[in-house]
Amino acid sequence: MGFLVDTLVILITQIVFFAGGWVFFVKQLFRDYEVHHTLVQLIFSATFSLSCTMFELIIFEIVGVLDTSSRYFHWNLGLYLILFMVIVIIPFNIGYFILSNIRLVKKQLIRPLTVLIWLLYIYLFWKVGDPFPILSPKQGIFSIEQGISRIGVIGVTVMALLSGFGAVNYPYTSMAYFMRQVSPGDIQAIEKRLMQTMDLIVVKKKRIALAKKGVTMHGSQTSPTSPSLWSSMLRTVTSKESPETDVKQLKQDVGALEELSRQLFLEAHDLHNMQERLEWATTWKGKYFNFLGYFFSLYCLWKIFISTINIVFDRVGKKDPVTKGLEIAVHWIGLEMDVAFWSQHVSFFLVGCIVVTSIRGLLLTLTKFFYAISSSKSSTIIVLILAQIM
C-alpha cells in the first residue's frame, strides 16, 4: 500500500513537471512560430519532467520523504528513462530533423541515413569512455553505470563550459566597469547615417525600376536628401554604359547598401541597449548587481588560486563549507548549537535554492539562446539540442 501511495505521489509530480515543460515550450520557446511539432513538444516536456524528478528525489532523500525502497525504485527507473531519452530518442530525432531540412536528401533516404547517423553517434558515445576506467567486470554493457559514466564525462565537460561562460558573461553584463559610455549624439549620428543609407537604397531601387521600363531618369524626378545622393545620381545619368550594365551595377550597389544598412541597424540597436544598461546601472538594482559582479569576480579568482594550491600540494577537503562555517561560528562567536543537525538543514536549504535557481536560470538561458539563433526551420533541431543539454 505504501509503495502505491509513493508511486502516486511521484506520478502526480511528474505530471505537474510535464505540464510546466509543455506550457514553457508553447508560451515561451514557440510563441512566435505557428508550427508546433507535437513530437518535439513531447520529447522536451518529458525530458524536463524527468530532470525535475531527479531533483525532487534528491530532496526527498535529504528530507526523508517516501519509503527507502520506493525512492530507490523510482531513482533507477528515472535514470533508465533519462538514459533512453539522451542516448536513443533525442539523438535519433536530431539526426532525422537535420536530414529533413536538407533539400538534397530524398525523402525515402531520410530514415536509413538517420539510422546510420545514430549508429555513428552510439559508436562515438561508447568511445568516450575508453580513456576512463569505466568498464567494470561486475557491470554489464547495458547497465546504468555504463551509460551514466559516459554521460557524466560529457556532462561535466558541458557544465565546465557553461560555468566558464557564466563566470565571464555575468561580470561583463552587470558591472559598470565594462559598460561603454554612450551619448545621445552617438545614437543620433548612427541613426542619421542609417536614414541616409535607406534613402539611397530607395533612390537606386526607383532607378532600377525605371531602367527596366526603358525610361530615362532625369534629375528632376527625384529629390535626394543629401549631396552624396545628388552626386551619385549625376554619375549614373552622365554614364555612357548600356542600360543592362547600369541595372546590374545598380543591383550590386543596392546589395552593398542593404548590407551596410543591416550593420548600421545592429550598431544602433547595440547603442540603444548600452544606453538602457547605463540607465539601469544607476538604479538600486543595478548597483546591487554591480557589487555582486565585483564580489563573484574576486570569489572566482580565489577559487582558481585555492584549487591550484590543492592540486599542487594534493590537498583534499574533509569537510563541506557549511559544516566548516558553522564550526567557525561556534568556535569564534561562541554559539551553542548542534553542528551536525544544523549543517544538514542548512545544506538542505542551500540545495533547494540551487535547485530553484538552476531551473529558473536554465529556462531563462534556453529562452535567450533559442531566440538568438533559431528560425522557423531550425527551431525544432535547436529545441532538441537544448533538451539534450538539459
mmCIF file of N, CA, C and O in Angstrom, residues 13 73 80 92 113 139 146 177 224 287 289 301 341 374 377 386:
data_model
loop_
_atom_site.group_PDB
_atom_site.id
_atom_site.type_symbol
_atom_site.label_atom_id
_atom_site.label_comp_id
_atom_site.label_asym_id
_atom_site.label_seq_id
_atom_site.Cartn_x
_atom_site.Cartn_y
_atom_site.Cartn_z
ATOM 1 N N THR A 13 3.584 14.447 -9.344
ATOM 2 C CA THR A 13 4.613 15.488 -9.516
ATOM 3 C C THR A 13 5.188 15.466 -10.930
ATOM 4 O O THR A 13 5.472 16.522 -11.508
ATOM 5 N N PHE A 73 13.636 2.554 -6.160
ATOM 6 C CA PHE A 73 12.991 2.066 -7.384
ATOM 7 C C PHE A 73 12.774 3.204 -8.376
ATOM 8 O O PHE A 73 13.109 3.087 -9.573
ATOM 9 N N TYR A 80 17.024 5.140 -15.923
ATOM 10 C CA TYR A 80 16.862 4.366 -17.161
ATOM 11 C C TYR A 80 16.120 5.179 -18.218
ATOM 12 O O TYR A 80 16.495 5.190 -19.407
ATOM 13 N N PHE A 92 18.444 10.447 -32.149
ATOM 14 C CA PHE A 92 17.802 9.935 -33.363
ATOM 15 C C PHE A 92 16.947 11.018 -34.020
ATOM 16 O O PHE A 92 16.986 11.209 -35.243
ATOM 17 N N LEU A 113 19.366 6.941 -43.559
ATOM 18 C CA LEU A 113 20.512 7.785 -43.184
ATOM 19 C C LEU A 113 20.446 8.188 -41.713
ATOM 20 O O LEU A 113 21.495 8.306 -41.048
ATOM 21 N N GLN A 139 29.774 -5.101 -13.869
ATOM 22 C CA GLN A 139 28.622 -4.470 -14.513
ATOM 23 C C GLN A 139 28.558 -4.886 -15.984
ATOM 24 O O GLN A 139 29.583 -5.003 -16.648
ATOM 25 N N GLN A 146 27.324 2.016 -17.110
ATOM 26 C CA GLN A 146 27.978 2.278 -18.391
ATOM 27 C C GLN A 146 27.452 3.566 -19.030
ATOM 28 O O GLN A 146 28.230 4.372 -19.557
ATOM 29 N N TYR A 177 31.886 48.766 -14.904
ATOM 30 C CA TYR A 177 33.246 48.932 -15.422
ATOM 31 C C TYR A 177 33.328 48.563 -16.907
ATOM 32 O O TYR A 177 34.107 49.148 -17.662
ATOM 33 N N PRO A 224 16.768 64.055 -53.841
ATOM 34 C CA PRO A 224 17.735 63.487 -52.913
ATOM 35 C C PRO A 224 17.830 64.317 -51.649
ATOM 36 O O PRO A 224 17.631 65.523 -51.667
ATOM 37 N N LYS A 287 23.054 48.852 -9.033
ATOM 38 C CA LYS A 287 24.193 48.957 -8.108
ATOM 39 C C LYS A 287 24.411 47.657 -7.344
ATOM 40 O O LYS A 287 25.551 47.252 -7.088
ATOM 41 N N PHE A 289 23.657 44.570 -8.447
ATOM 42 C CA PHE A 289 24.280 43.605 -9.345
ATOM 43 C C PHE A 289 25.716 43.993 -9.673
ATOM 44 O O PHE A 289 26.561 43.122 -9.924
ATOM 45 N N LEU A 301 38.446 34.303 -8.661
ATOM 46 C CA LEU A 301 39.911 34.350 -8.585
ATOM 47 C C LEU A 301 40.419 33.563 -7.382
ATOM 48 O O LEU A 301 41.427 32.841 -7.471
ATOM 49 N N PHE A 341 23.274 18.674 13.253
ATOM 50 C CA PHE A 341 21.861 18.864 12.943
ATOM 51 C C PHE A 341 21.663 20.060 12.017
ATOM 52 O O PHE A 341 20.995 19.973 10.977
ATOM 53 N N SER A 374 17.517 30.839 -33.446
ATOM 54 C CA SER A 374 16.504 29.984 -34.053
ATOM 55 C C SER A 374 15.857 30.656 -35.249
ATOM 56 O O SER A 374 15.891 31.869 -35.415
ATOM 57 N N LYS A 377 12.854 27.038 -39.527
ATOM 58 C CA LYS A 377 13.310 25.708 -39.932
ATOM 59 C C LYS A 377 14.180 25.045 -38.882
ATOM 60 O O LYS A 377 14.101 23.844 -38.665
ATOM 61 N N LEU A 386 18.794 21.605 -27.013
ATOM 62 C CA LEU A 386 18.651 22.162 -25.663
ATOM 63 C C LEU A 386 18.126 21.107 -24.699
ATOM 64 O O LEU A 386 18.542 21.060 -23.528
#
